[in-house]
mmCIF file of C-alpha atoms in Angstrom:
data_model
loop_
_atom_site.group_PDB
_atom_site.id
_atom_site.type_symbol
_atom_site.label_atom_id
_atom_site.label_comp_id
_atom_site.label_asym_id
_atom_site.label_seq_id
_atom_site.Cartn_x
_atom_site.Cartn_y
_atom_site.Cartn_z
ATOM 1 C CA MET A 10 -34.803 -81.481 71.477
ATOM 2 C CA THR A 11 -32.268 -81.787 68.673
ATOM 3 C CA LEU A 12 -30.120 -79.038 70.231
ATOM 4 C CA ILE A 13 -29.878 -81.011 73.474
ATOM 5 C CA VAL A 14 -28.964 -84.198 71.622
ATOM 6 C CA ALA A 15 -26.352 -82.335 69.537
ATOM 7 C CA LEU A 16 -24.953 -80.685 72.674
ATOM 8 C CA LEU A 17 -24.694 -83.986 74.552
ATOM 9 C CA ASN A 18 -23.070 -85.605 71.506
ATOM 10 C CA ASP A 19 -20.572 -82.723 71.262
ATOM 11 C CA MET A 20 -19.748 -82.913 74.953
ATOM 12 C CA LEU A 21 -19.352 -86.696 74.922
ATOM 13 C CA LEU A 22 -17.046 -86.598 71.921
ATOM 14 C CA ALA A 23 -14.987 -83.782 73.486
ATOM 15 C CA MET A 24 -14.361 -85.917 76.562
ATOM 16 C CA ILE A 25 -12.363 -88.444 74.524
ATOM 17 C CA PRO A 26 -9.428 -86.226 73.429
ATOM 18 C CA ALA A 27 -9.412 -84.445 76.792
ATOM 19 C CA LEU A 28 -9.032 -87.763 78.559
ATOM 20 C CA GLY A 29 -6.466 -88.974 76.036
ATOM 21 C CA PHE A 30 -4.269 -85.922 76.450
ATOM 22 C CA ALA A 31 -4.646 -86.077 80.214
ATOM 23 C CA LEU A 32 -3.209 -89.583 80.014
ATOM 24 C CA VAL A 33 -0.357 -88.348 77.797
ATOM 25 C CA PHE A 34 0.410 -85.539 80.268
ATOM 26 C CA ASN A 35 0.544 -88.051 83.180
ATOM 27 C CA VAL A 36 -2.317 -86.442 85.066
ATOM 28 C CA PRO A 37 -2.981 -88.241 88.378
ATOM 29 C CA GLN A 38 -5.605 -90.949 88.087
ATOM 30 C CA LYS A 39 -8.009 -89.189 90.461
ATOM 31 C CA ALA A 40 -8.008 -86.093 88.231
ATOM 32 C CA LEU A 41 -8.692 -87.861 84.920
ATOM 33 C CA LYS A 42 -12.468 -87.654 85.194
ATOM 34 C CA TYR A 43 -12.247 -83.937 85.939
ATOM 35 C CA CYS A 44 -10.138 -83.371 82.824
ATOM 36 C CA ALA A 45 -12.780 -85.180 80.772
ATOM 37 C CA ILE A 46 -15.595 -83.207 82.425
ATOM 38 C CA GLY A 47 -13.700 -79.957 81.866
ATOM 39 C CA GLY A 48 -13.244 -80.800 78.193
ATOM 40 C CA ALA A 49 -16.952 -81.527 77.889
ATOM 41 C CA ILE A 50 -17.929 -78.306 79.665
ATOM 42 C CA GLY A 51 -15.565 -76.188 77.586
ATOM 43 C CA HIS A 52 -16.479 -77.667 74.223
ATOM 44 C CA GLY A 53 -20.173 -77.708 75.126
ATOM 45 C CA THR A 54 -20.038 -74.046 76.110
ATOM 46 C CA ARG A 55 -18.341 -73.160 72.842
ATOM 47 C CA PHE A 56 -20.929 -75.220 70.936
ATOM 48 C CA LEU A 57 -23.837 -73.411 72.617
ATOM 49 C CA LEU A 58 -22.342 -69.951 72.148
ATOM 50 C CA MET A 59 -21.681 -70.649 68.476
ATOM 51 C CA HIS A 60 -25.226 -71.979 68.120
ATOM 52 C CA TRP A 61 -26.488 -68.689 69.549
ATOM 53 C CA GLY A 62 -24.514 -66.712 66.961
ATOM 54 C CA LEU A 63 -21.236 -65.824 68.659
ATOM 55 C CA SER A 64 -18.104 -66.259 66.534
ATOM 56 C CA ILE A 65 -15.838 -69.239 67.130
ATOM 57 C CA GLU A 66 -13.046 -66.988 68.423
ATOM 58 C CA TRP A 67 -15.162 -65.304 71.109
ATOM 59 C CA SER A 68 -16.914 -68.566 71.945
ATOM 60 C CA THR A 69 -13.532 -70.213 72.454
ATOM 61 C CA PHE A 70 -12.388 -67.344 74.668
ATOM 62 C CA VAL A 71 -15.473 -67.578 76.898
ATOM 63 C CA ALA A 72 -15.255 -71.372 77.062
ATOM 64 C CA ALA A 73 -11.526 -71.302 77.885
ATOM 65 C CA THR A 74 -12.148 -68.729 80.611
ATOM 66 C CA LEU A 75 -14.921 -70.891 82.066
ATOM 67 C CA VAL A 76 -12.667 -73.966 82.016
ATOM 68 C CA GLY A 77 -9.930 -71.922 83.684
ATOM 69 C CA MET A 78 -12.295 -70.768 86.436
ATOM 70 C CA ILE A 79 -13.549 -74.300 87.032
ATOM 71 C CA GLY A 80 -9.937 -75.532 87.067
ATOM 72 C CA VAL A 81 -9.055 -72.999 89.758
ATOM 73 C CA HIS A 82 -12.040 -74.150 91.824
ATOM 74 C CA TRP A 83 -11.048 -77.810 91.437
ATOM 75 C CA SER A 84 -7.422 -76.997 92.260
ATOM 76 C CA HIS A 85 -8.462 -75.487 95.598
ATOM 77 C CA ARG A 86 -10.779 -78.377 96.283
ATOM 78 C CA PHE A 87 -8.321 -81.168 95.429
ATOM 79 C CA LEU A 88 -5.050 -79.380 96.291
ATOM 80 C CA ALA A 89 -3.496 -79.588 92.834
ATOM 81 C CA HIS A 90 -2.237 -77.049 90.311
ATOM 82 C CA PRO A 91 -5.012 -75.644 88.065
ATOM 83 C CA LYS A 92 -3.112 -76.684 84.927
ATOM 84 C CA VAL A 93 -3.669 -80.324 85.916
ATOM 85 C CA PHE A 94 -7.348 -79.870 85.104
ATOM 86 C CA THR A 95 -7.325 -77.173 82.446
ATOM 87 C CA VAL A 96 -4.650 -77.916 79.850
ATOM 88 C CA ALA A 97 -6.032 -81.302 78.808
ATOM 89 C CA ALA A 98 -9.576 -79.898 78.937
ATOM 90 C CA LEU A 99 -8.682 -77.224 76.369
ATOM 91 C CA ILE A 100 -7.129 -79.641 73.865
ATOM 92 C CA PRO A 101 -10.456 -80.452 72.128
ATOM 93 C CA MET A 102 -10.803 -76.762 71.214
ATOM 94 C CA VAL A 103 -7.443 -76.534 69.401
ATOM 95 C CA PRO A 104 -8.141 -75.291 65.849
ATOM 96 C CA GLY A 105 -6.681 -78.205 63.910
ATOM 97 C CA VAL A 106 -9.169 -77.993 61.031
ATOM 98 C CA PHE A 107 -8.398 -74.334 60.331
ATOM 99 C CA ALA A 108 -4.640 -74.930 60.463
ATOM 100 C CA PHE A 109 -5.053 -77.922 58.140
ATOM 101 C CA LYS A 110 -7.115 -75.910 55.648
ATOM 102 C CA ALA A 111 -4.483 -73.158 55.708
ATOM 103 C CA MET A 112 -1.723 -75.667 55.004
ATOM 104 C CA ILE A 113 -3.734 -77.229 52.171
ATOM 105 C CA ALA A 114 -4.211 -73.770 50.661
ATOM 106 C CA ILE A 115 -0.445 -73.161 50.875
ATOM 107 C CA VAL A 116 0.227 -76.473 49.135
ATOM 108 C CA GLU A 117 -2.347 -75.612 46.449
ATOM 109 C CA ILE A 118 -0.714 -72.210 45.898
ATOM 110 C CA ASN A 119 2.640 -73.954 45.567
ATOM 111 C CA HIS A 120 1.233 -76.571 43.184
ATOM 112 C CA ARG A 121 -1.150 -74.538 41.006
ATOM 113 C CA GLY A 122 0.307 -71.086 41.349
ATOM 114 C CA PHE A 123 -0.981 -67.931 42.982
ATOM 115 C CA SER A 124 -4.679 -67.129 42.907
ATOM 116 C CA LEU A 125 -6.584 -64.586 44.958
ATOM 117 C CA ALA A 126 -9.150 -67.194 46.010
ATOM 118 C CA LEU A 127 -6.524 -69.544 47.427
ATOM 119 C CA TRP A 128 -4.629 -66.673 49.026
ATOM 120 C CA GLY A 129 -7.822 -65.415 50.682
ATOM 121 C CA LEU A 130 -8.680 -68.917 51.899
ATOM 122 C CA MET A 131 -5.193 -69.346 53.342
ATOM 123 C CA ILE A 132 -5.184 -65.961 55.100
ATOM 124 C CA ASP A 133 -8.700 -66.514 56.478
ATOM 125 C CA ASN A 134 -7.815 -69.901 57.949
ATOM 126 C CA VAL A 135 -4.428 -68.789 59.308
ATOM 127 C CA LEU A 136 -5.964 -65.791 61.067
ATOM 128 C CA LYS A 137 -8.852 -67.847 62.429
ATOM 129 C CA ALA A 138 -6.456 -70.479 63.798
ATOM 130 C CA MET A 139 -4.216 -67.806 65.343
ATOM 131 C CA PHE A 140 -7.116 -66.017 67.012
ATOM 132 C CA ILE A 141 -8.510 -69.277 68.389
ATOM 133 C CA VAL A 142 -5.114 -70.217 69.841
ATOM 134 C CA ALA A 143 -4.846 -66.718 71.336
ATOM 135 C CA ALA A 144 -8.349 -67.057 72.787
ATOM 136 C CA LEU A 145 -7.363 -70.359 74.388
ATOM 137 C CA ALA A 146 -4.187 -68.893 75.875
ATOM 138 C CA ILE A 147 -5.781 -65.708 77.157
ATOM 139 C CA GLY A 148 -8.852 -67.548 78.436
ATOM 140 C CA LEU A 149 -6.640 -69.989 80.308
ATOM 141 C CA ALA A 150 -4.669 -67.095 81.812
ATOM 142 C CA MET A 151 -7.756 -65.122 82.881
ATOM 143 C CA PRO A 152 -8.277 -66.774 86.297
ATOM 144 C CA GLY A 153 -4.628 -66.135 87.145
ATOM 145 C CA LEU A 154 -4.961 -62.525 86.085
ATOM 146 C CA LEU A 155 -8.118 -62.059 88.131
ATOM 147 C CA PHE A 156 -7.508 -64.177 91.240
ATOM 148 C CA TYR A 157 -3.763 -64.389 91.786
ATOM 149 C CA ARG A 158 -2.833 -60.729 91.515
ATOM 150 C CA ARG A 159 -0.852 -59.083 94.264
ATOM 151 C CA ARG A 160 -2.566 -55.769 93.598
ATOM 152 C CA PRO A 161 -6.313 -55.248 93.126
ATOM 153 C CA VAL A 162 -7.634 -55.006 89.575
ATOM 154 C CA VAL A 163 -9.492 -51.755 90.292
#
């Protein structure tokens, strides 16, 4: 029961930045609810996969791919570009906390001097943030790579 409540809470809170960025990107009014739903689906999928033991990088990749696939489906259904639905939906999964922790570690290294612990913390957070951003980009590109190819994959 607590997993369902945590999942619903995660999905509801992910809808807010997705909707906010959809408004910033001037998404048509009819598509706003789909951006919010896409953000909830993506973040909820990542939450569940991480709960089941998958790393945040792979969970983000799977969630971004799922959001991309759903965005392609919605784009065919509503005759809009898939990016209308997907870009704002992926914003809640941007690794701001890891980038922030990396920057704080850099500032601490600058202020206190070099230490292996701070260096390791900085490298860990920088790599995690980079891999999450790569997972978002590749996951978003996956439907295009699979569906919009001129030649067959196999």
